[in-house]
CSV table of C-alpha atoms in Angstrom, one decimal:
chain,number,residue,atom,x,y,z
A,342,UNK,CA,0.0,0.0,0.0
A,343,UNK,CA,1.4,3.4,-0.9
A,344,UNK,CA,1.1,6.2,1.5
A,345,UNK,CA,-1.2,9.1,0.7
A,346,UNK,CA,0.4,12.5,0.0
A,347,UNK,CA,1.0,14.6,3.1
A,348,UNK,CA,-0.3,16.2,5.3
A,349,UNK,CA,-3.5,14.7,6.4
A,350,UNK,CA,-5.5,14.8,9.6
A,351,UNK,CA,-6.7,11.6,11.2
A,352,UNK,CA,-8.9,11.3,14.2
A,353,UNK,CA,-7.5,8.9,16.8
A,354,UNK,CA,-9.5,9.4,20.0
A,355,UNK,CA,-7.5,7.2,22.2
A,356,UNK,CA,-6.8,7.2,25.9
A,357,UNK,CA,-3.2,8.2,26.4
A,358,UNK,CA,-2.9,5.8,29.3
A,359,UNK,CA,-4.5,2.9,27.5
A,360,UNK,CA,-1.4,0.7,27.9
A,361,UNK,CA,-1.4,1.3,31.7
A,362,UNK,CA,-5.1,0.6,31.9
A,363,UNK,CA,-4.7,-2.7,29.9
A,364,UNK,CA,-2.0,-3.9,32.3
A,365,UNK,CA,-4.2,-2.7,35.3
A,366,UNK,CA,-7.0,-4.8,34.0
A,367,UNK,CA,-4.6,-7.8,33.8
A,368,UNK,CA,-3.5,-7.1,37.4
A,369,UNK,CA,-7.2,-7.0,38.5
A,370,UNK,CA,-7.8,-10.4,36.9
A,371,UNK,CA,-4.7,-11.8,38.6
A,372,UNK,CA,-5.9,-10.5,42.0
A,373,UNK,CA,-9.4,-11.8,41.4
A,374,UNK,CA,-8.4,-15.3,40.5
A,375,UNK,CA,-6.0,-15.5,43.5
A,376,UNK,CA,-8.7,-14.1,45.8
A,377,UNK,CA,-6.5,-11.1,46.8
A,378,UNK,CA,-7.8,-7.7,47.6
A,379,UNK,CA,-5.2,-5.1,46.6
A,380,UNK,CA,-5.4,-1.7,48.4
A,381,UNK,CA,-3.6,1.3,46.9
A,382,UNK,CA,-2.5,3.6,49.6
A,383,UNK,CA,-1.8,7.2,48.5
A,384,UNK,CA,-1.0,10.4,50.3
A,385,UNK,CA,1.5,13.2,50.5
A,386,UNK,CA,5.0,12.3,51.9
A,387,UNK,CA,4.9,11.8,55.6
A,388,UNK,CA,1.2,11.4,56.1
A,389,UNK,CA,1.7,8.1,57.8
A,390,UNK,CA,1.2,5.4,55.2
A,391,UNK,CA,4.1,3.2,56.5
A,392,UNK,CA,3.1,3.8,60.1
A,393,UNK,CA,-0.5,2.7,59.4
A,394,UNK,CA,0.7,-0.3,57.5
A,395,UNK,CA,3.1,-1.3,60.3
A,396,UNK,CA,0.3,-1.1,62.8
A,397,UNK,CA,-2.1,-3.0,60.6
A,398,UNK,CA,0.5,-5.8,59.9
A,399,UNK,CA,1.1,-6.1,63.7
A,400,UNK,CA,-2.5,-6.1,64.7
A,401,UNK,CA,-4.0,-8.3,62.0
A,402,UNK,CA,-1.1,-10.9,61.9
A,403,UNK,CA,-2.6,-14.4,62.1
A,404,UNK,CA,-6.0,-13.2,61.0
A,405,UNK,CA,-5.3,-12.2,57.5
A,406,UNK,CA,-2.7,-13.2,54.9
A,407,UNK,CA,-1.0,-9.9,54.1
A,408,UNK,CA,1.9,-8.6,52.1
A,409,UNK,CA,3.1,-5.2,50.8
A,410,UNK,CA,4.6,-3.8,47.6
A,411,UNK,CA,6.2,-0.5,48.4
A,412,UNK,CA,7.0,2.2,45.9
A,413,UNK,CA,9.7,4.7,46.6
A,414,UNK,CA,11.9,7.0,44.5
A,415,UNK,CA,14.9,5.5,46.3
A,416,UNK,CA,15.9,3.3,49.3
A,417,UNK,CA,14.6,0.1,50.7
A,418,UNK,CA,13.9,1.7,54.1
A,419,UNK,CA,10.1,1.3,54.1
A,420,UNK,CA,10.2,-2.3,53.0
A,421,UNK,CA,12.7,-3.1,55.7
A,422,UNK,CA,10.5,-1.4,58.3
A,423,UNK,CA,7.5,-3.5,57.2
A,424,UNK,CA,9.4,-6.8,57.1
A,425,UNK,CA,10.0,-6.5,60.9
A,426,UNK,CA,6.4,-7.6,61.3
A,427,UNK,CA,7.1,-10.9,59.6
A,428,UNK,CA,5.3,-10.2,56.3
A,429,UNK,CA,6.7,-10.1,52.8
A,430,UNK,CA,7.4,-6.6,51.7
A,431,UNK,CA,8.9,-5.9,48.2
A,432,UNK,CA,10.3,-2.6,47.3
A,433,UNK,CA,9.6,-1.1,43.9
A,434,UNK,CA,12.3,1.6,43.3
A,435,UNK,CA,10.8,3.9,40.9
A,436,UNK,CA,13.9,6.0,40.2
A,437,UNK,CA,12.8,9.4,39.0
A,438,UNK,CA,9.2,8.4,38.6
A,439,UNK,CA,6.8,10.0,41.1
A,440,UNK,CA,4.0,7.3,41.0
A,441,UNK,CA,3.5,3.6,40.7
A,442,UNK,CA,2.1,2.4,37.4
A,443,UNK,CA,0.4,-0.8,36.5
A,444,UNK,CA,3.5,-2.3,34.9
A,445,UNK,CA,5.7,-1.7,37.9
A,446,UNK,CA,3.1,-3.6,40.0
A,447,UNK,CA,2.8,-6.4,37.5
A,448,UNK,CA,6.6,-6.8,37.5
A,449,UNK,CA,6.7,-7.4,41.2
A,450,UNK,CA,3.7,-9.8,41.5
A,451,UNK,CA,5.6,-13.0,40.6
A,452,UNK,CA,7.6,-12.5,43.8
A,453,UNK,CA,4.5,-13.0,45.9
A,454,UNK,CA,2.6,-16.2,46.6
A,455,UNK,CA,-0.7,-14.5,45.8
A,456,UNK,CA,-2.9,-17.5,46.5
A,457,UNK,CA,-1.7,-17.5,50.1
A,458,UNK,CA,-2.8,-13.8,50.6
A,459,UNK,CA,-6.0,-12.1,51.5
A,460,UNK,CA,-4.7,-8.5,51.1
A,461,UNK,CA,-1.9,-7.0,49.2
A,462,UNK,CA,-1.1,-3.4,50.2
A,463,UNK,CA,0.3,-1.2,47.4
A,464,UNK,CA,2.1,1.6,49.2
A,465,UNK,CA,2.3,4.3,46.5
A,466,UNK,CA,4.9,7.0,46.2
A,467,UNK,CA,4.2,9.9,48.5
A,468,UNK,CA,2.5,12.4,46.2
A,469,UNK,CA,-1.1,13.6,45.9
A,470,UNK,CA,-1.0,14.4,42.2
A,471,UNK,CA,0.6,11.9,39.9
A,472,UNK,CA,-0.6,8.6,41.4
A,473,UNK,CA,-4.2,9.7,40.7
A,474,UNK,CA,-3.9,9.1,37.0
A,475,UNK,CA,-2.7,5.5,37.3
A,476,UNK,CA,-5.0,2.6,37.9
A,477,UNK,CA,-3.0,-0.3,39.3
A,478,UNK,CA,-5.7,-2.8,39.2
A,479,UNK,CA,-6.5,-2.3,42.9
A,480,UNK,CA,-9.8,-3.2,44.6
A,481,UNK,CA,-9.7,0.1,46.5
A,482,UNK,CA,-7.8,3.3,46.7
A,483,UNK,CA,-7.3,4.6,50.2
A,484,UNK,CA,-6.3,8.3,50.4
A,485,UNK,CA,-4.6,9.3,53.7
A,486,UNK,CA,-4.4,12.9,55.0
A,487,UNK,CA,-2.7,13.8,58.3
A,488,UNK,CA,-3.9,16.3,60.7
A,489,UNK,CA,-0.6,18.2,60.3
A,490,UNK,CA,-1.3,18.9,56.7
A,491,UNK,CA,-4.2,21.3,57.3
A,492,UNK,CA,-7.8,21.0,56.1
A,493,UNK,CA,-7.6,22.1,52.5
A,494,UNK,CA,-5.7,19.3,50.8
A,495,UNK,CA,-9.0,17.7,49.4
A,496,UNK,CA,-9.7,21.0,47.6
A,497,UNK,CA,-6.1,21.5,46.4
A,498,UNK,CA,-5.8,17.9,45.1
A,499,UNK,CA,-9.4,17.2,44.0
A,500,UNK,CA,-8.6,14.4,41.5
A,501,UNK,CA,-6.9,12.3,44.1
A,502,UNK,CA,-9.8,12.6,46.6
A,503,UNK,CA,-12.3,12.3,43.8
A,504,UNK,CA,-11.0,8.8,43.0
A,505,UNK,CA,-10.8,7.6,46.7
A,506,UNK,CA,-12.8,4.6,48.0
A,507,UNK,CA,-12.0,5.6,51.5
A,508,UNK,CA,-10.3,8.6,53.1
A,509,UNK,CA,-8.2,8.1,56.3
A,510,UNK,CA,-7.4,11.0,58.5
A,511,UNK,CA,-4.2,10.1,60.3
A,512,UNK,CA,-2.3,11.4,63.4
A,513,UNK,CA,-5.6,12.2,65.2
A,514,UNK,CA,-3.7,12.0,68.5
A,515,UNK,CA,-2.0,15.4,67.7
A,516,UNK,CA,-5.1,17.0,66.1
A,517,UNK,CA,-5.6,19.3,69.0
A,518,UNK,CA,-2.0,20.4,69.3
A,519,UNK,CA,-1.9,21.4,65.6
A,520,UNK,CA,-5.4,23.0,65.9
A,521,UNK,CA,-6.7,20.8,63.2
A,522,UNK,CA,-10.3,21.6,62.3
A,523,UNK,CA,-11.8,18.2,61.8
A,524,UNK,CA,-15.3,19.3,60.7
A,525,UNK,CA,-13.9,21.6,58.1
A,526,UNK,CA,-11.6,18.8,56.8
A,527,UNK,CA,-14.6,16.4,56.6
A,528,UNK,CA,-16.6,19.1,54.8
A,529,UNK,CA,-13.8,19.5,52.2
A,530,UNK,CA,-13.4,15.8,51.8
A,531,UNK,CA,-17.1,15.5,51.2
A,532,UNK,CA,-16.9,18.3,48.5
A,533,UNK,CA,-14.2,16.5,46.7
A,534,UNK,CA,-15.8,13.1,47.0
A,535,UNK,CA,-19.4,13.3,48.1
A,536,UNK,CA,-20.4,10.5,50.4
A,537,UNK,CA,-17.0,8.8,50.7
A,538,UNK,CA,-16.3,6.9,53.9
A,539,UNK,CA,-14.0,8.8,56.2
A,540,UNK,CA,-12.0,7.1,59.0
A,541,UNK,CA,-10.2,9.0,61.7
A,542,UNK,CA,-7.4,7.3,63.5
A,543,UNK,CA,-4.1,7.4,65.2
A,544,UNK,CA,-1.6,4.6,64.2
A,545,UNK,CA,0.6,5.6,67.1
A,546,UNK,CA,-2.0,5.6,69.9
A,547,UNK,CA,-4.3,3.0,68.3
A,548,UNK,CA,-7.5,5.1,68.3
A,549,UNK,CA,-10.0,4.5,65.4
A,550,UNK,CA,-8.1,1.5,64.0
A,551,UNK,CA,-11.1,-0.8,64.2
A,552,UNK,CA,-12.9,1.1,61.5
A,553,UNK,CA,-9.9,0.8,59.2
A,554,UNK,CA,-9.6,-2.9,59.9
A,555,UNK,CA,-13.3,-3.4,59.2
A,556,UNK,CA,-12.7,-1.7,55.8
A,557,UNK,CA,-9.7,-3.9,55.1
A,558,UNK,CA,-11.5,-7.1,56.1
A,559,UNK,CA,-14.8,-6.3,54.5
A,560,UNK,CA,-13.5,-5.2,51.1
A,561,UNK,CA,-15.2,-7.2,48.3
A,562,UNK,CA,-13.1,-8.5,45.5
A,563,UNK,CA,-12.9,-6.1,42.5
B,595,UNK,CA,5.3,16.1,38.0
B,596,UNK,CA,4.2,13.0,36.1
B,597,UNK,CA,3.7,14.9,32.8
B,598,UNK,CA,7.0,13.5,31.5
B,599,UNK,CA,5.6,10.0,31.9
B,600,UNK,CA,2.3,11.2,30.3
B,601,UNK,CA,4.3,12.6,27.4
B,602,UNK,CA,6.1,9.3,26.9
B,603,UNK,CA,2.8,7.4,26.9
B,604,UNK,CA,1.4,10.0,24.4
B,605,UNK,CA,4.3,9.4,22.1
B,606,UNK,CA,3.7,5.6,22.3
B,607,UNK,CA,0.0,5.9,21.4
B,608,UNK,CA,0.6,8.5,18.7
B,609,UNK,CA,3.4,6.3,17.1
B,610,UNK,CA,1.1,3.3,17.1
B,611,UNK,CA,-1.6,5.3,15.3
B,612,UNK,CA,1.0,6.7,12.8
B,613,UNK,CA,1.9,3.1,11.8
B,614,UNK,CA,-1.7,2.1,11.5
B,615,UNK,CA,-2.4,5.0,9.2
B,616,UNK,CA,0.8,4.5,7.2
B,617,UNK,CA,2.4,7.9,7.7
B,618,UNK,CA,6.1,8.8,8.0
B,619,UNK,CA,6.0,11.2,10.8
B,620,UNK,CA,3.7,13.4,12.9
B,621,UNK,CA,3.7,17.1,12.3
B,622,UNK,CA,1.0,18.1,14.7
B,623,UNK,CA,-1.3,16.6,17.3
B,624,UNK,CA,-4.2,17.6,19.5
B,625,UNK,CA,-4.8,16.1,22.9
B,626,UNK,CA,-7.8,16.6,25.2
B,627,UNK,CA,-7.0,17.1,28.9
B,628,UNK,CA,-9.8,17.2,31.5
B,629,UNK,CA,-9.5,19.7,34.2
B,630,UNK,CA,-10.1,16.9,36.7
B,631,UNK,CA,-7.4,14.6,35.3
B,632,UNK,CA,-4.6,15.8,37.5
B,633,UNK,CA,-2.5,16.7,34.4
B,634,UNK,CA,-1.2,20.2,34.1
B,635,UNK,CA,-1.4,21.3,30.4
B,636,UNK,CA,1.6,23.7,30.7
B,637,UNK,CA,3.8,21.0,32.3
B,638,UNK,CA,2.8,18.5,29.5
B,639,UNK,CA,3.6,21.2,26.9
B,640,UNK,CA,7.0,21.7,28.5
B,641,UNK,CA,7.8,18.0,28.8
B,642,UNK,CA,6.7,17.1,25.2
B,643,UNK,CA,9.6,18.4,23.0
B,644,UNK,CA,12.3,16.5,25.0
B,645,UNK,CA,10.2,13.3,25.0
B,646,UNK,CA,9.6,13.6,21.3
B,647,UNK,CA,13.2,13.9,20.4
B,648,UNK,CA,14.4,11.1,18.2
B,649,UNK,CA,10.8,9.8,17.5
B,650,UNK,CA,8.5,10.3,14.6
B,651,UNK,CA,7.0,13.2,16.6
B,652,UNK,CA,10.2,15.2,16.8
B,653,UNK,CA,9.3,18.9,16.2
B,654,UNK,CA,5.6,18.2,16.1
B,655,UNK,CA,3.2,21.0,17.3
B,656,UNK,CA,1.2,19.9,20.3
B,657,UNK,CA,-2.2,21.5,20.9
B,658,UNK,CA,-3.9,21.0,24.2
B,659,UNK,CA,-7.6,21.4,24.5
B,660,UNK,CA,-8.6,21.8,28.2
B,661,UNK,CA,-12.0,20.1,28.9
B,662,UNK,CA,-14.0,21.5,31.8
B,663,UNK,CA,-15.6,19.2,34.4
B,664,UNK,CA,-19.3,18.6,34.0
B,665,UNK,CA,-21.2,16.8,36.8
B,666,UNK,CA,-24.7,15.3,36.9
B,667,UNK,CA,-26.7,17.3,39.4
B,668,UNK,CA,-29.8,15.5,40.6
B,669,UNK,CA,-31.7,18.8,40.4
B,670,UNK,CA,-30.1,20.7,37.6
B,671,UNK,CA,-28.9,18.0,35.2
B,672,UNK,CA,-25.5,18.5,33.7
B,673,UNK,CA,-23.6,21.4,35.3
B,674,UNK,CA,-20.1,22.8,34.8
B,675,UNK,CA,-18.1,22.2,37.9
B,676,UNK,CA,-15.7,24.5,39.7
B,677,UNK,CA,-12.5,23.0,41.0
B,678,UNK,CA,-12.8,25.0,44.3
B,679,UNK,CA,-16.3,23.7,45.0
B,680,UNK,CA,-15.4,20.1,44.3
B,681,UNK,CA,-18.0,17.7,43.0
B,682,UNK,CA,-20.9,19.9,44.1
B,683,UNK,CA,-23.4,21.7,41.9
B,684,UNK,CA,-22.3,25.3,41.7
B,685,UNK,CA,-26.0,26.3,41.6
B,686,UNK,CA,-27.5,24.4,44.5
B,687,UNK,CA,-24.6,22.7,46.2
B,688,UNK,CA,-26.0,19.1,45.8
B,689,UNK,CA,-23.4,16.4,45.4
B,690,UNK,CA,-22.6,15.5,41.8
B,691,UNK,CA,-20.5,12.4,42.3
B,692,UNK,CA,-20.6,11.3,38.6
B,693,UNK,CA,-18.3,13.2,36.2
B,694,UNK,CA,-19.9,13.4,32.8
B,695,UNK,CA,-16.7,14.9,31.4
B,696,UNK,CA,-13.5,16.4,32.6
B,697,UNK,CA,-11.3,13.4,33.4
B,698,UNK,CA,-10.1,12.9,29.8
B,699,UNK,CA,-6.5,12.2,28.9
B,700,UNK,CA,-7.0,11.6,25.3
B,701,UNK,CA,-5.1,11.8,22.0
B,702,UNK,CA,-7.6,13.3,19.7
B,703,UNK,CA,-6.1,14.1,16.3
B,704,UNK,CA,-2.9,13.7,14.4
B,705,UNK,CA,-1.5,15.5,11.4
B,706,UNK,CA,0.6,13.1,9.4
B,707,UNK,CA,3.2,13.6,6.8
């Protein structure tokens, strides 16, 4: 076939992230057939994803088969922290990339014995913007916000909150000290994602964790 | 800043379409970016030339169409959303959890040579 003389306009209408979404769909099927619920944890850096995971692994050990895939720009520090609790934690070093994508998750899955797991936590890179665009094939996306970050994060990063299946407010034990306005924060969350479940907790002091554990236990397969 | 990754994905999708349509290179392209997609058009515009270097898109002109968010208000039907108000009808404040448009991240058109 000879090519037509240039230039010509063609309509493509294709999702730019279609390759990611195809791999995410593969991941979802893999999780489904293994009976694993994958939970994608996203937040800004320092909101307490690793602390919440540590506490969860410690408290639910023996009740649930759990493992973690941890995304970070560099270092194995978080994975090492999580392994202390006797679960498998695999680091995904993303290099310069500020989010996990479906391919990075797919690449790490063979290292897990998925059939033996109930829950696989995907600890995303600390960033409230970029991870929002990338479906990993998770059953649920948990967005964490800490009391030290102020109340307006949900309005500043609407896309991330807009795609949340649950919003977890962390570091509630110091809410008073940092003059955190809980009702304003809840109102902002509800604007960004009307009706979303909100859980308030403190990983350090243990308050509010039962609601989070109920969410983790009760999550249906995708 | 994930627009560099988005630019690379864009080049992948565009190159695939170029091959399907039997062209040599791409001289211009249009993408549609929803205001609720978490992609900043300026950042994508800045990342694109470097990502396109050495590909059939080198030197291509990138046009970005920004698509406003439209939510389905139970009382007012389709309403244009305002980022500062979240997924709430700007007229009555009711929740509009379903986005009818505004989360696009789409390669729309190519000009082939």
